[in-house]
């Protein structure tokens, strides 16, 4: 299994839809997880951190399933501005190193 | 508040030419610093990281090198660029130390490098 694996998409959804992305990871010892958002030709920006079973911030919910080693990101009431690539990120290798998934592309359409 | 700067924003260089990209962080002390490369349509690849002045760890063999001459300055260099060095170079910082809450990395705006 790859260290971090994501469905590349693209996910094309209408405005107002609910969409969910999954991410699997291989290091069962990982304790914290992150979702970053990356707009086209821009740097990644932190969206959410997940340290326990999950985290919720407005329309965004991240859930962690340690037994199955996957993390999900749920976006409710999608906006056009949510169109971006969402990166699943897991600390690996000790220290403060992170391993980034290749990202899931979301396109929200009118 | 903390800010991270990178320059230049874009760069076009001929094969075989040298490279120097600079990254500086403001508003924090003893940050961990990182250099990543993102090739077109690919994920982020960690190139180097540093936990202090003069301390550099290399993650992948390549013709690039990194230096940290000051606490909040991180430089990526090459003596001779290859075509395969083209990509989006990102510098990031995280809070010093290890443990929950300290792994979050914050990225600079990046340098887009095209080697011809």
Coordinates of C-alpha atoms in Angstrom, one line a residue:
Chain A
X1 CA 0.0 0.0 0.0
X2 CA 1.2 3.5 -0.8
X3 CA 2.0 5.8 2.2
X4 CA -0.9 8.0 1.2
X5 CA -3.4 7.2 -1.5
X6 CA -6.2 9.3 -3.0
X7 CA -8.6 9.1 -5.9
X8 CA -7.4 11.7 -8.3
X9 CA -10.9 12.5 -9.6
X10 CA -12.0 14.9 -11.0
X11 CA -15.2 15.0 -9.0
X12 CA -17.6 17.2 -11.0
X13 CA -20.5 18.2 -8.8
X14 CA -23.3 20.8 -9.0
X15 CA -23.4 23.8 -6.7
X16 CA -25.1 22.9 -3.4
X17 CA -24.2 19.2 -3.6
X18 CA -22.5 17.2 -0.9
X19 CA -19.2 15.5 -1.9
X20 CA -16.9 13.2 0.0
X21 CA -13.3 12.2 -0.6
X22 CA -11.5 9.3 0.9
X23 CA -7.8 8.8 1.6
X24 CA -6.0 5.7 2.8
X25 CA -2.7 5.6 4.6
X26 CA -0.2 2.8 5.4
X27 CA 1.5 3.9 8.6
X28 CA -0.8 2.6 11.4
X29 CA 1.3 4.6 14.0
X30 CA 0.2 8.0 12.5
X31 CA -1.6 10.0 15.1
X32 CA -2.5 13.2 13.3
X33 CA -3.7 13.9 9.8
X34 CA -4.4 16.9 7.6
X35 CA -6.3 18.1 4.7
X36 CA -4.8 20.8 2.6
X37 CA -6.4 22.7 -0.3
X38 CA -4.4 23.7 -3.3
X39 CA -5.8 26.1 -6.0
X40 CA -4.4 25.9 -9.5
X41 CA -0.8 27.2 -9.6
X42 CA -0.9 28.2 -5.9
X43 CA 0.7 26.8 -2.7
X44 CA -1.2 24.3 -0.6
X45 CA -3.1 25.8 2.4
X46 CA -4.1 24.0 5.5
X47 CA -7.9 23.2 5.5
X48 CA -8.3 21.0 8.6
X49 CA -6.3 19.1 11.1
X50 CA -7.6 15.8 12.5
X51 CA -6.1 14.5 15.8
X52 CA -8.9 12.2 17.1
X53 CA -11.9 10.6 15.4
X54 CA -12.8 13.7 13.5
X55 CA -13.2 17.4 13.1
X56 CA -15.9 19.8 11.8
X57 CA -15.5 23.3 10.6
X58 CA -18.6 24.8 9.0
X59 CA -19.4 23.0 5.8
X60 CA -16.3 20.8 6.1
X61 CA -16.1 17.6 8.2
X62 CA -13.1 15.3 8.4
X63 CA -13.4 11.8 9.8
X64 CA -10.8 9.3 10.8
X65 CA -11.1 5.5 10.8
X66 CA -8.0 4.1 12.4
X67 CA -9.1 0.5 12.1
X68 CA -9.4 0.8 8.3
X69 CA -6.7 3.4 8.1
X70 CA -8.6 5.9 6.1
X71 CA -9.5 9.6 6.4
X72 CA -12.5 11.2 4.7
X73 CA -13.4 14.8 3.9
X74 CA -17.0 15.7 3.5
X75 CA -18.0 19.0 1.9
X76 CA -21.7 20.1 2.3
X77 CA -23.5 22.7 0.3
X78 CA -20.6 23.0 -2.3
X79 CA -19.7 26.4 -3.5
X80 CA -18.1 27.4 -6.8
X81 CA -15.2 28.6 -4.7
X82 CA -14.6 25.1 -3.3
X83 CA -13.2 24.1 -6.7
X84 CA -9.6 23.1 -6.0
X85 CA -7.4 20.1 -5.4
X86 CA -7.6 18.6 -1.9
X87 CA -4.5 17.0 -0.5
X88 CA -4.5 14.3 2.2
X89 CA -1.5 14.6 4.4
X90 CA 0.0 12.2 6.9
X91 CA 3.1 12.6 9.2
X92 CA 5.7 9.9 8.3
X93 CA 9.3 9.1 8.9
X94 CA 9.6 10.7 12.3
X95 CA 10.3 14.3 13.2
X96 CA 7.9 16.7 11.5
X97 CA 8.0 15.3 8.0
X98 CA 4.7 15.0 6.1
X99 CA 3.8 12.8 3.2
X100 CA 1.3 14.3 0.8
X101 CA -1.2 12.4 -1.3
X102 CA -1.3 13.4 -5.0
X103 CA -4.7 15.1 -4.4
X104 CA -8.3 14.8 -5.4
X105 CA -9.6 17.4 -7.8
X106 CA -13.0 18.9 -7.2
X107 CA -14.9 21.0 -9.8
X108 CA -18.1 22.6 -8.6
X109 CA -20.4 23.7 -11.4
X110 CA -23.4 25.9 -11.8
Chain B
X1 CA 1.8 36.7 12.8
X2 CA 4.1 34.5 10.8
X3 CA 4.8 35.1 7.1
X4 CA 6.9 33.2 4.6
X5 CA 8.5 34.7 1.5
X6 CA 9.9 33.1 -1.6
X7 CA 11.6 34.6 -4.6
X8 CA 11.7 34.8 -7.4
X9 CA 8.1 33.9 -8.3
X10 CA 9.0 32.5 -11.7
X11 CA 12.3 31.7 -13.3
X12 CA 13.3 30.4 -16.8
X13 CA 16.8 29.0 -16.9
X14 CA 18.9 27.2 -19.6
X15 CA 20.1 23.7 -19.0
X16 CA 23.5 23.7 -17.2
X17 CA 23.0 27.1 -15.5
X18 CA 23.2 27.5 -11.7
X19 CA 20.2 28.0 -9.5
X20 CA 19.6 29.8 -6.2
X21 CA 16.1 30.1 -4.7
X22 CA 15.6 31.8 -1.4
X23 CA 13.0 31.4 1.3
X24 CA 12.7 33.5 4.5
X25 CA 10.3 33.3 7.4
X26 CA 9.2 36.1 9.7
X27 CA 7.5 36.1 13.0
X28 CA 8.8 32.9 14.5
X29 CA 12.1 31.5 15.9
X30 CA 13.8 28.2 15.3
X31 CA 11.3 27.0 12.7
X32 CA 11.7 23.7 10.9
X33 CA 12.1 24.5 7.2
X34 CA 11.4 22.4 4.2
X35 CA 11.9 22.4 0.4
X36 CA 9.4 20.6 -1.8
X37 CA 9.1 20.2 -5.5
X38 CA 5.8 19.6 -7.3
X39 CA 6.2 18.4 -10.9
X40 CA 3.3 19.1 -13.3
X41 CA 0.3 17.0 -12.4
X42 CA 2.2 15.3 -9.5
X43 CA 2.2 15.3 -5.8
X44 CA 4.6 17.2 -3.5
X45 CA 8.1 15.6 -3.1
X46 CA 10.1 16.5 -0.1
X47 CA 13.6 17.5 -1.1
X48 CA 15.3 18.8 2.0
X49 CA 14.4 19.7 5.6
X50 CA 16.2 21.5 8.3
X51 CA 15.7 21.6 12.1
X52 CA 18.3 24.3 12.7
X53 CA 21.1 26.5 11.3
X54 CA 23.5 24.4 9.2
X55 CA 21.5 21.2 9.7
X56 CA 20.2 19.9 6.4
X57 CA 18.7 16.5 5.7
X58 CA 18.3 15.3 2.1
X59 CA 15.4 13.1 1.2
X60 CA 16.2 12.2 -2.4
X61 CA 19.5 12.0 -4.4
X62 CA 19.7 14.8 -6.9
X63 CA 21.8 17.6 -8.2
X64 CA 20.2 20.1 -5.8
X65 CA 21.6 21.2 -2.5
X66 CA 20.2 23.3 0.4
X67 CA 21.7 25.6 3.0
X68 CA 20.5 27.3 6.1
X69 CA 22.9 30.2 6.8
X70 CA 20.5 31.9 9.2
X71 CA 17.7 30.8 11.5
X72 CA 14.9 31.9 9.2
X73 CA 16.6 31.6 5.8
X74 CA 16.6 28.6 3.6
X75 CA 18.3 28.4 0.2
X76 CA 17.9 25.9 -2.6
X77 CA 20.8 25.7 -5.0
X78 CA 22.1 23.8 -8.0
X79 CA 25.4 24.1 -9.8
X80 CA 24.0 22.8 -13.2
X81 CA 20.3 22.6 -13.9
X82 CA 18.8 19.6 -15.7
X83 CA 15.6 19.6 -17.8
X84 CA 14.1 17.4 -15.1
X85 CA 14.6 20.1 -12.5
X86 CA 11.6 22.0 -13.9
X87 CA 8.7 22.3 -11.5
X88 CA 7.0 24.2 -8.7
X89 CA 9.4 24.7 -5.8
X90 CA 7.7 25.3 -2.4
X91 CA 9.3 26.3 0.9
X92 CA 7.4 25.5 4.1
X93 CA 7.9 26.0 7.8
X94 CA 6.6 24.4 10.9
X95 CA 6.9 25.1 14.6
X96 CA 10.0 23.8 16.3
X97 CA 9.7 20.5 18.1
X98 CA 8.0 17.2 17.6
X99 CA 4.5 16.2 18.7
X100 CA 0.8 16.7 18.2
X101 CA 0.1 20.1 16.8
X102 CA 3.6 20.8 15.7
X103 CA 3.5 18.9 12.4
X104 CA 1.4 21.5 10.6
X105 CA 3.4 23.0 7.7
X106 CA 2.8 26.4 6.2
X107 CA 3.8 27.1 2.6
X108 CA 5.3 30.0 0.8
X109 CA 3.9 31.2 -2.5
X110 CA 6.4 29.0 -4.5
X111 CA 8.8 29.5 -7.4
X112 CA 7.8 28.2 -10.8
X113 CA 11.0 27.0 -12.5
X114 CA 11.2 26.2 -16.2
X115 CA 14.5 24.7 -17.5
X116 CA 14.9 24.9 -21.2

